Amino acid sequence: MSKSVLILPGDGIGPEVMAQVRRLLDRIGGFSLSEGLVGGAAYDVHGTPLADDTMAQALKADAVLLGAVGGPKWDSLPFADKPERGLLRLRKDMELFANLRPALVFDALAGASTLKTDLVRGLDLMIVRELTGGVYFGEPRGIEDLPNGERRGINTQVYTTSEIVRVARVAFELARKRDSRVCSVEKANVMESGVLWREEITKLREADYTDVALSHMYADNCAMQLVRAPKQFDVIVTDNLFGDLLSDCAAMLTGSLGMLPSASLGAEDANGSRKALYEPVHGSAPDIAGQDKANPMACILSASMMLRYSFDMAAEADLIDAACQDVLNAGIRTGDIVESGMTPVGTVAMGDAVLAAMDKRSGG
Ligand code: NAD
């Protein structure tokens, strides 16, 4: 049965990088691709950053691939119409509670990290961040006036057992396909929600995942360890707030925004498949949009994650990842990752090179 993928290129460099992904998916074949508008592009046509029709399509699709949203053209829109609202609605209505952010350092790019090369060479860790709960959504929240004339801002960190268990399951399952190690991160030393987090994950491991090694770490220590010895980690699972910070920290270990993919997953349905959204970590890069300068690899690697996690196509995902590695090894680079002595190539040429490398590896 053909696999339905809704493609939402979005704004800025989104359409340029997504065009390269389309070529690649066409080459692999077996997908039923449809395309829709999101972000500023959707606002310009529909007066909303995500039309109801597009939302309905996203809910029906086997997977959604998104480029990027936003740009100066839409910066002054009211909050509810801003391009980012389109993305937030997708995440919310698809109930995507687990955000997967791999931090993988390609050998050829180890020198691009701000850390010493030997600290990051061969780095391959995965951060699983809880995405729909915690302090960003907890009640009560708000800003209130106090009788003494002061004002008070309130947010509430809150997690329930089921919220913790479902994201922890994602982490344990992923670890089974990797190095079978999960590090759970919270602040159980100062937060009750952290105590609950630690207890529930420990219980779940004892019940269902004794084959996976589980360790615990306080979030502040984890931040330190990520820049001290990042290769000690396999899968990190953490809450929304800590995950927000730690995943950006881990991202920078790899050197360039143009290389970073991500996935957001929802609950399993009766057939064992999940709602899923795949997108590069970078934004719409208005400074280089429309100039054939954007690096399409983050988007290409997001598509590879889609093959791996939504469609169980590990061989094809491995082929894409290896092709990207070959291209980098051959010194073919876009401007963001170019090194001295190399001539940067454009977005389309990078797409050409990845396709050629795939063909070469598959004997085509
Ligand atoms: P950005 O990620 O768009 O760009 C930051 C810098 O990295 C820029 O110099 C850009 O040229 C460069 N860059 C990013 N992706 C690149 C790529 N693939 N190849 C080469 N260079 C790349 O972040 P920003 O400038 O802070 O934000 C620009 C717009 O994107 C804003 O409107 C912001 O709200 C939006 N944004 C959207 C998302 C998303 O769609 N998920 C994420 C972050 C920012």
Short mmCIF file of C-alpha atoms and ligand atoms in Angstrom, two decimals:
data_model
loop_
_atom_site.label_atom_id
_atom_site.label_comp_id
_atom_site.label_asym_id
_atom_site.label_seq_id
_atom_site.Cartn_x
_atom_site.Cartn_y
_atom_site.Cartn_z
CA MET A 1 0.00 0.00 0.00
CA SER A 2 1.38 3.41 -0.87
CA LYS A 3 2.43 5.57 2.03
CA SER A 4 0.72 8.94 2.21
CA VAL A 5 2.94 11.90 3.01
CA LEU A 6 1.71 15.46 3.34
CA ILE A 7 4.45 17.91 2.37
CA LEU A 8 4.26 21.41 3.86
CA PRO A 9 7.23 23.40 2.49
CA GLY A 10 6.30 26.61 4.35
CA ASP A 11 8.28 29.84 4.02
CA GLY A 12 11.74 31.15 3.18
CA ILE A 13 14.15 28.33 2.35
CA GLY A 14 11.44 25.74 3.18
CA PRO A 15 10.31 25.26 -0.44
CA GLU A 16 13.91 25.14 -1.73
CA VAL A 17 15.10 22.43 0.63
CA MET A 18 11.84 20.49 0.31
CA ALA A 19 12.19 20.41 -3.47
CA GLN A 20 15.35 18.32 -2.98
CA VAL A 21 13.51 15.97 -0.62
CA ARG A 22 10.77 15.45 -3.22
CA ARG A 23 13.34 14.36 -5.79
CA LEU A 24 14.71 11.87 -3.33
CA LEU A 25 11.32 10.43 -2.36
CA ASP A 26 10.38 10.20 -6.06
CA ARG A 27 13.57 8.22 -6.64
CA ILE A 28 12.81 5.80 -3.79
CA GLY A 29 9.18 5.50 -4.92
CA GLY A 30 6.07 4.03 -3.30
CA PHE A 31 4.83 7.25 -1.71
CA SER A 32 1.64 9.13 -2.35
CA LEU A 33 2.74 12.75 -1.92
CA SER A 34 0.41 15.71 -1.50
CA GLU A 35 1.37 19.28 -0.78
CA GLY A 36 -0.19 22.07 1.32
CA LEU A 37 0.48 25.52 2.71
CA VAL A 38 1.62 26.40 6.21
CA GLY A 39 2.93 29.52 7.93
CA GLY A 40 3.16 32.85 6.12
CA ALA A 41 2.50 31.15 2.77
CA ALA A 42 -0.83 29.87 4.13
CA TYR A 43 -1.66 33.23 5.69
CA ASP A 44 -1.16 35.01 2.35
CA VAL A 45 -3.65 32.70 0.63
CA HIS A 46 -6.12 31.70 3.38
CA GLY A 47 -5.71 34.45 6.00
CA THR A 48 -4.64 31.82 8.55
CA PRO A 49 -1.27 30.07 9.10
CA LEU A 50 -2.94 26.65 8.78
CA ALA A 51 -6.28 26.14 7.02
CA ASP A 52 -8.72 23.58 8.48
CA ASP A 53 -8.50 21.55 5.26
CA THR A 54 -4.74 21.27 5.57
CA MET A 55 -5.08 20.27 9.22
CA ALA A 56 -7.56 17.55 8.20
CA GLN A 57 -5.11 16.31 5.54
CA ALA A 58 -2.32 16.22 8.12
CA LEU A 59 -4.45 14.10 10.44
CA LYS A 60 -5.18 11.63 7.64
CA ALA A 61 -1.63 11.34 6.29
CA ASP A 62 0.75 8.58 7.39
CA ALA A 63 3.39 11.26 7.95
CA VAL A 64 3.85 15.01 7.55
CA LEU A 65 7.09 16.60 6.30
CA LEU A 66 7.52 20.29 7.05
CA GLY A 67 10.11 22.78 5.76
CA ALA A 68 10.13 25.93 7.88
CA VAL A 69 7.83 28.81 8.72
CA GLY A 70 8.19 32.51 9.39
CA GLY A 71 9.91 35.58 8.05
CA PRO A 72 10.01 39.37 8.40
CA LYS A 73 7.01 39.79 6.08
CA TRP A 74 4.73 38.34 8.78
CA ASP A 75 6.49 39.59 11.92
CA SER A 76 3.91 42.27 12.71
CA LEU A 77 0.85 40.00 12.44
CA PRO A 78 -1.24 39.49 15.58
CA PHE A 79 -0.14 36.53 17.72
CA ALA A 80 -2.93 34.21 16.50
CA ASP A 81 -2.02 34.73 12.82
CA LYS A 82 1.74 34.40 13.14
CA PRO A 83 3.33 31.68 10.95
CA GLU A 84 4.55 29.77 14.05
CA ARG A 85 0.92 29.27 15.12
CA GLY A 86 0.48 26.96 12.13
CA LEU A 87 3.25 24.73 13.38
CA LEU A 88 1.95 24.83 16.96
CA ARG A 89 -1.51 23.83 15.77
CA LEU A 90 -0.09 20.87 13.87
CA ARG A 91 1.78 19.69 16.96
CA LYS A 92 -1.24 20.17 19.20
CA ASP A 93 -3.98 18.69 17.00
CA MET A 94 -1.80 15.73 16.03
CA GLU A 95 -1.02 15.26 19.76
CA LEU A 96 2.71 14.97 19.13
CA PHE A 97 4.05 14.40 22.62
CA ALA A 98 7.55 13.09 21.86
CA ASN A 99 10.13 15.23 20.11
CA LEU A 100 13.18 13.37 18.82
CA ARG A 101 16.31 15.38 18.19
CA PRO A 102 19.35 13.38 17.11
CA ALA A 103 22.75 15.01 17.53
CA LEU A 104 24.95 13.23 15.06
CA VAL A 105 28.37 14.39 14.02
CA PHE A 106 29.43 13.33 10.54
CA ASP A 107 33.16 12.57 10.56
CA ALA A 108 33.81 15.05 7.78
CA LEU A 109 32.25 17.85 9.85
CA ALA A 110 33.79 17.08 13.24
CA GLY A 111 36.02 20.14 12.83
CA ALA A 112 32.96 22.42 12.52
CA SER A 113 31.93 21.91 16.16
CA THR A 114 32.84 24.54 18.72
CA LEU A 115 34.11 21.67 20.89
CA LYS A 116 37.41 19.90 20.38
CA THR A 117 37.23 17.47 17.48
CA ASP A 118 38.04 14.38 19.56
CA LEU A 119 35.18 15.17 21.96
CA VAL A 120 32.57 15.08 19.18
CA ARG A 121 33.97 12.80 16.46
CA GLY A 122 31.57 9.87 16.17
CA LEU A 123 28.96 11.53 18.40
CA ASP A 124 25.51 9.95 17.96
CA LEU A 125 23.00 10.76 20.67
CA MET A 126 19.25 11.18 20.67
CA ILE A 127 17.29 13.56 22.87
CA VAL A 128 13.66 12.64 23.47
CA ARG A 129 11.82 15.68 24.77
CA GLU A 130 8.28 15.61 26.17
CA LEU A 131 6.47 18.16 24.01
CA THR A 132 2.89 18.69 25.12
CA GLY A 133 3.04 18.91 28.93
CA GLY A 134 5.04 20.47 31.70
CA VAL A 135 5.55 24.09 32.56
CA TYR A 136 4.73 25.45 29.09
CA PHE A 137 1.15 24.23 29.41
CA GLY A 138 0.55 23.76 33.18
CA GLU A 139 -2.22 25.58 35.05
CA PRO A 140 -2.47 27.90 36.87
CA ARG A 141 -0.53 30.33 34.74
CA GLY A 142 -0.62 34.05 34.17
CA ILE A 143 0.44 37.41 35.55
CA GLU A 144 -1.54 38.83 38.46
CA ASP A 145 -1.60 42.08 40.42
CA LEU A 146 -0.98 41.69 44.13
CA PRO A 147 -2.64 43.88 46.80
CA ASN A 148 0.74 45.35 47.72
CA GLY A 149 1.17 46.76 44.19
CA GLU A 150 3.60 44.08 43.06
CA ARG A 151 2.90 41.81 40.10
CA ARG A 152 3.39 38.03 40.13
CA GLY A 153 4.07 35.77 37.13
CA ILE A 154 3.03 32.13 37.51
CA ASN A 155 3.69 28.98 35.53
CA THR A 156 3.12 25.48 36.80
CA GLN A 157 5.33 22.46 36.18
CA VAL A 158 2.96 19.50 36.15
CA TYR A 159 3.21 15.92 34.90
CA THR A 160 0.94 12.91 35.28
CA THR A 161 1.97 9.25 35.28
CA SER A 162 0.58 8.63 31.79
CA GLU A 163 2.38 11.63 30.31
CA ILE A 164 5.67 10.41 31.73
CA VAL A 165 5.17 6.77 30.80
CA ARG A 166 4.23 7.38 27.14
CA VAL A 167 7.29 9.51 26.41
CA ALA A 168 9.53 7.14 28.36
CA ARG A 169 8.27 4.23 26.26
CA VAL A 170 9.33 6.07 23.11
CA ALA A 171 12.80 6.52 24.62
CA PHE A 172 13.14 2.86 25.69
CA GLU A 173 11.94 1.60 22.29
CA LEU A 174 14.42 3.85 20.52
CA ALA A 175 17.24 2.76 22.79
CA ARG A 176 16.52 -0.87 21.86
CA LYS A 177 17.31 0.02 18.25
CA ARG A 178 20.49 1.84 19.29
CA ASP A 179 22.89 1.14 22.15
CA SER A 180 20.21 0.16 24.73
CA ARG A 181 20.97 2.97 27.18
CA VAL A 182 18.55 5.62 28.45
CA CYS A 183 19.51 8.54 30.66
CA SER A 184 16.50 10.18 32.29
CA VAL A 185 16.97 13.83 33.15
CA GLU A 186 15.06 15.95 35.71
CA LYS A 187 15.64 17.94 38.90
CA ALA A 188 14.36 15.44 41.47
CA ASN A 189 16.59 17.12 44.05
CA VAL A 190 14.42 20.26 44.09
CA MET A 191 11.17 19.46 42.23
CA GLU A 192 8.38 17.02 43.15
CA SER A 193 7.48 16.63 39.47
CA GLY A 194 11.07 15.45 39.02
CA VAL A 195 10.67 12.89 41.83
CA LEU A 196 7.56 11.53 40.13
CA TRP A 197 9.35 11.51 36.75
CA ARG A 198 12.22 9.45 38.19
CA GLU A 199 9.92 7.01 40.03
CA GLU A 200 7.64 6.37 37.06
CA ILE A 201 10.48 5.81 34.62
CA THR A 202 12.22 3.46 37.04
CA LYS A 203 8.97 1.48 37.46
CA LEU A 204 8.40 1.29 33.72
CA ARG A 205 11.92 0.03 33.11
CA GLU A 206 11.53 -2.67 35.77
CA ALA A 207 8.20 -3.75 34.29
CA ASP A 208 8.95 -3.74 30.54
CA TYR A 209 12.51 -2.78 29.64
CA THR A 210 15.00 -4.60 31.86
CA ASP A 211 17.13 -5.17 28.73
CA VAL A 212 17.75 -1.40 28.53
CA ALA A 213 20.19 0.25 30.94
CA LEU A 214 18.65 3.23 32.77
CA SER A 215 20.53 6.00 34.51
CA HIS A 216 19.33 9.28 36.03
CA MET A 217 20.91 12.70 35.91
CA TYR A 218 20.00 16.16 37.17
CA ALA A 219 19.36 18.60 34.34
CA ASP A 220 22.10 21.04 35.35
CA ASN A 221 24.65 18.23 35.43
CA CYS A 222 23.39 17.00 32.06
CA ALA A 223 24.00 20.44 30.53
CA MET A 224 27.54 20.27 31.86
CA GLN A 225 28.11 16.69 30.67
CA LEU A 226 26.85 17.52 27.18
CA VAL A 227 29.70 19.94 26.65
CA ARG A 228 32.24 17.97 28.72
CA ALA A 229 31.82 14.42 27.42
CA PRO A 230 28.80 14.16 25.10
CA LYS A 231 29.69 10.70 23.79
CA GLN A 232 28.72 9.14 27.14
CA PHE A 233 25.02 9.40 26.13
CA ASP A 234 22.88 7.17 23.93
CA VAL A 235 19.23 8.26 24.49
CA ILE A 236 18.34 11.11 26.83
CA VAL A 237 14.70 11.44 27.88
CA THR A 238 13.53 14.60 29.58
CA ASP A 239 10.64 16.99 30.08
CA ASN A 240 9.49 19.89 27.91
CA LEU A 241 11.47 22.70 29.53
CA PHE A 242 14.76 20.88 30.11
CA GLY A 243 14.43 19.24 26.69
CA ASP A 244 14.05 22.63 25.04
CA LEU A 245 17.35 23.80 26.50
CA LEU A 246 19.33 20.57 26.32
CA SER A 247 18.36 19.77 22.73
CA ASP A 248 19.59 23.17 21.54
CA CYS A 249 22.78 22.67 23.50
CA ALA A 250 23.28 19.22 21.92
CA ALA A 251 22.46 20.62 18.48
CA MET A 252 25.34 23.03 18.65
CA LEU A 253 27.78 20.19 19.33
CA THR A 254 27.28 19.22 15.71
CA GLY A 255 28.32 22.53 14.21
CA SER A 256 25.57 23.56 11.79
CA LEU A 257 21.86 24.17 11.89
CA GLY A 258 21.71 23.10 8.26
CA MET A 259 22.45 19.49 9.25
CA LEU A 260 19.91 18.88 12.02
CA PRO A 261 16.74 16.85 11.52
CA SER A 262 13.91 16.22 14.00
CA ALA A 263 10.80 14.13 14.44
CA SER A 264 7.71 14.59 16.60
CA LEU A 265 5.64 11.52 17.36
CA GLY A 266 2.14 10.92 18.71
CA ALA A 267 0.48 7.92 20.30
CA GLU A 268 0.32 4.51 18.61
CA ASP A 269 -3.06 3.64 17.12
CA ALA A 270 -4.62 0.16 17.02
CA ASN A 271 -2.48 -0.74 13.97
CA GLY A 272 0.72 0.27 15.75
CA SER A 273 1.29 3.36 13.63
CA ARG A 274 1.77 6.86 15.03
CA LYS A 275 0.96 10.37 13.92
CA ALA A 276 4.28 11.92 13.01
CA LEU A 277 5.75 15.21 11.85
CA TYR A 278 9.29 15.47 10.50
CA GLU A 279 11.07 18.79 10.09
CA PRO A 280 14.53 20.30 10.06
CA VAL A 281 15.52 22.14 13.24
CA HIS A 282 16.44 25.32 11.35
CA GLY A 283 14.04 28.14 10.55
CA SER A 284 13.16 29.80 7.26
CA ALA A 285 16.55 31.59 6.97
CA PRO A 286 15.17 34.72 5.28
CA ASP A 287 18.72 36.04 4.85
CA ILE A 288 19.50 33.39 2.22
CA ALA A 289 15.99 32.47 0.97
CA GLY A 290 15.52 32.25 -2.79
CA GLN A 291 19.26 32.31 -3.49
CA ASP A 292 20.03 28.60 -3.92
CA LYS A 293 22.28 28.78 -0.86
CA ALA A 294 20.39 26.72 1.74
CA ASN A 295 21.72 23.38 2.89
CA PRO A 296 18.99 20.78 2.17
CA MET A 297 20.60 18.08 4.34
CA ALA A 298 18.62 18.79 7.54
CA CYS A 299 15.43 18.35 5.55
CA ILE A 300 16.78 15.30 3.70
CA LEU A 301 17.81 13.72 7.03
CA SER A 302 14.33 14.50 8.40
CA ALA A 303 12.90 12.51 5.48
CA SER A 304 15.32 9.72 6.37
CA MET A 305 13.93 9.75 9.93
CA MET A 306 10.44 9.49 8.42
CA LEU A 307 11.44 6.37 6.49
CA ARG A 308 12.97 4.86 9.62
CA TYR A 309 10.29 5.68 12.20
CA SER A 310 7.02 5.94 10.23
CA PHE A 311 7.59 3.42 7.45
CA ASP A 312 10.04 0.89 8.86
CA MET A 313 12.28 1.45 5.83
CA ALA A 314 15.60 1.20 7.66
CA ALA A 315 17.55 0.12 4.55
CA GLU A 316 16.41 3.16 2.57
CA ALA A 317 17.05 5.47 5.55
CA ASP A 318 20.55 3.99 5.92
CA LEU A 319 21.13 4.58 2.21
CA ILE A 320 20.19 8.27 2.49
CA ASP A 321 22.35 8.76 5.60
CA ALA A 322 25.30 7.05 3.94
CA ALA A 323 24.83 9.09 0.76
CA CYS A 324 24.95 12.30 2.82
CA GLN A 325 28.13 11.04 4.47
CA ASP A 326 29.69 10.29 1.03
CA VAL A 327 28.84 13.77 -0.23
CA LEU A 328 30.40 15.43 2.81
CA ASN A 329 33.47 13.20 2.57
CA ALA A 330 33.85 14.23 -1.07
CA GLY A 331 34.07 17.86 0.07
CA ILE A 332 30.77 18.86 -1.53
CA ARG A 333 29.38 21.50 0.83
CA THR A 334 26.89 24.34 0.95
CA GLY A 335 28.09 27.69 2.29
CA ASP A 336 27.13 26.98 5.93
CA ILE A 337 29.49 23.98 6.21
CA VAL A 338 32.15 24.81 3.67
CA GLU A 339 35.81 24.71 4.74
CA SER A 340 38.73 26.68 3.37
CA GLY A 341 39.90 25.39 0.02
CA MET A 342 36.43 24.14 -0.94
CA THR A 343 34.01 25.86 -3.33
CA PRO A 344 30.48 26.01 -1.92
CA VAL A 345 27.70 24.46 -4.00
CA GLY A 346 24.04 25.49 -4.11
CA THR A 347 20.93 23.77 -2.79
CA VAL A 348 20.11 22.04 -6.07
CA ALA A 349 23.69 20.85 -6.64
CA MET A 350 23.69 19.40 -3.11
CA GLY A 351 20.46 17.55 -3.98
CA ASP A 352 22.09 16.31 -7.21
CA ALA A 353 25.10 15.07 -5.25
CA VAL A 354 23.01 13.16 -2.68
CA LEU A 355 20.97 11.51 -5.43
CA ALA A 356 24.14 10.57 -7.32
CA ALA A 357 25.68 9.12 -4.16
CA MET A 358 22.53 7.06 -3.54
CA ASP A 359 22.65 5.75 -7.10
CA LYS A 360 26.30 4.88 -6.76
CA ARG A 361 25.77 2.99 -3.51
CA SER A 362 22.80 1.08 -4.86
CA GLY A 363 24.75 0.22 -8.01
CA GLY A 364 22.54 2.42 -10.19
P1 NAD B 1 17.08 30.33 11.13
O1 NAD B 1 17.28 28.91 11.54
O2 NAD B 1 16.10 30.55 10.05
O3 NAD B 1 18.49 30.93 10.67
C1 NAD B 1 19.59 31.13 11.54
C2 NAD B 1 20.88 31.24 10.71
O4 NAD B 1 21.24 29.95 10.20
C3 NAD B 1 20.74 32.15 9.49
O5 NAD B 1 21.93 32.84 9.28
C4 NAD B 1 20.48 31.20 8.35
O6 NAD B 1 20.91 31.67 7.09
C5 NAD B 1 21.27 29.96 8.78
N1 NAD B 1 20.60 28.74 8.30
C6 NAD B 1 19.49 28.17 8.80
N2 NAD B 1 19.17 27.09 8.10
C7 NAD B 1 20.10 26.96 7.14
C8 NAD B 1 20.29 26.02 6.09
N3 NAD B 1 19.46 24.99 5.89
N4 NAD B 1 21.35 26.20 5.28
C9 NAD B 1 22.20 27.21 5.46
N5 NAD B 1 22.07 28.12 6.43
C10 NAD B 1 21.02 28.00 7.27
O7 NAD B 1 16.69 31.13 12.45
P2 NAD B 1 16.27 32.67 12.60
O8 NAD B 1 17.05 33.51 11.64
O9 NAD B 1 16.32 32.94 14.02
O10 NAD B 1 14.74 32.73 12.17
C11 NAD B 1 14.27 33.07 10.86
C12 NAD B 1 12.77 32.83 10.80
O11 NAD B 1 12.51 31.43 10.96
C13 NAD B 1 11.99 33.53 11.89
O12 NAD B 1 10.78 34.00 11.34
C14 NAD B 1 11.74 32.45 12.91
O13 NAD B 1 10.56 32.69 13.67
C15 NAD B 1 11.58 31.24 12.03
N6 NAD B 1 11.87 29.95 12.66
C16 NAD B 1 11.10 28.91 12.28
C17 NAD B 1 11.37 27.63 12.77
C18 NAD B 1 10.55 26.49 12.26
O14 NAD B 1 9.87 26.62 11.24
N7 NAD B 1 10.58 25.34 12.90
C19 NAD B 1 12.42 27.43 13.66
C20 NAD B 1 13.22 28.51 14.02
C21 NAD B 1 12.94 29.78 13.50
#
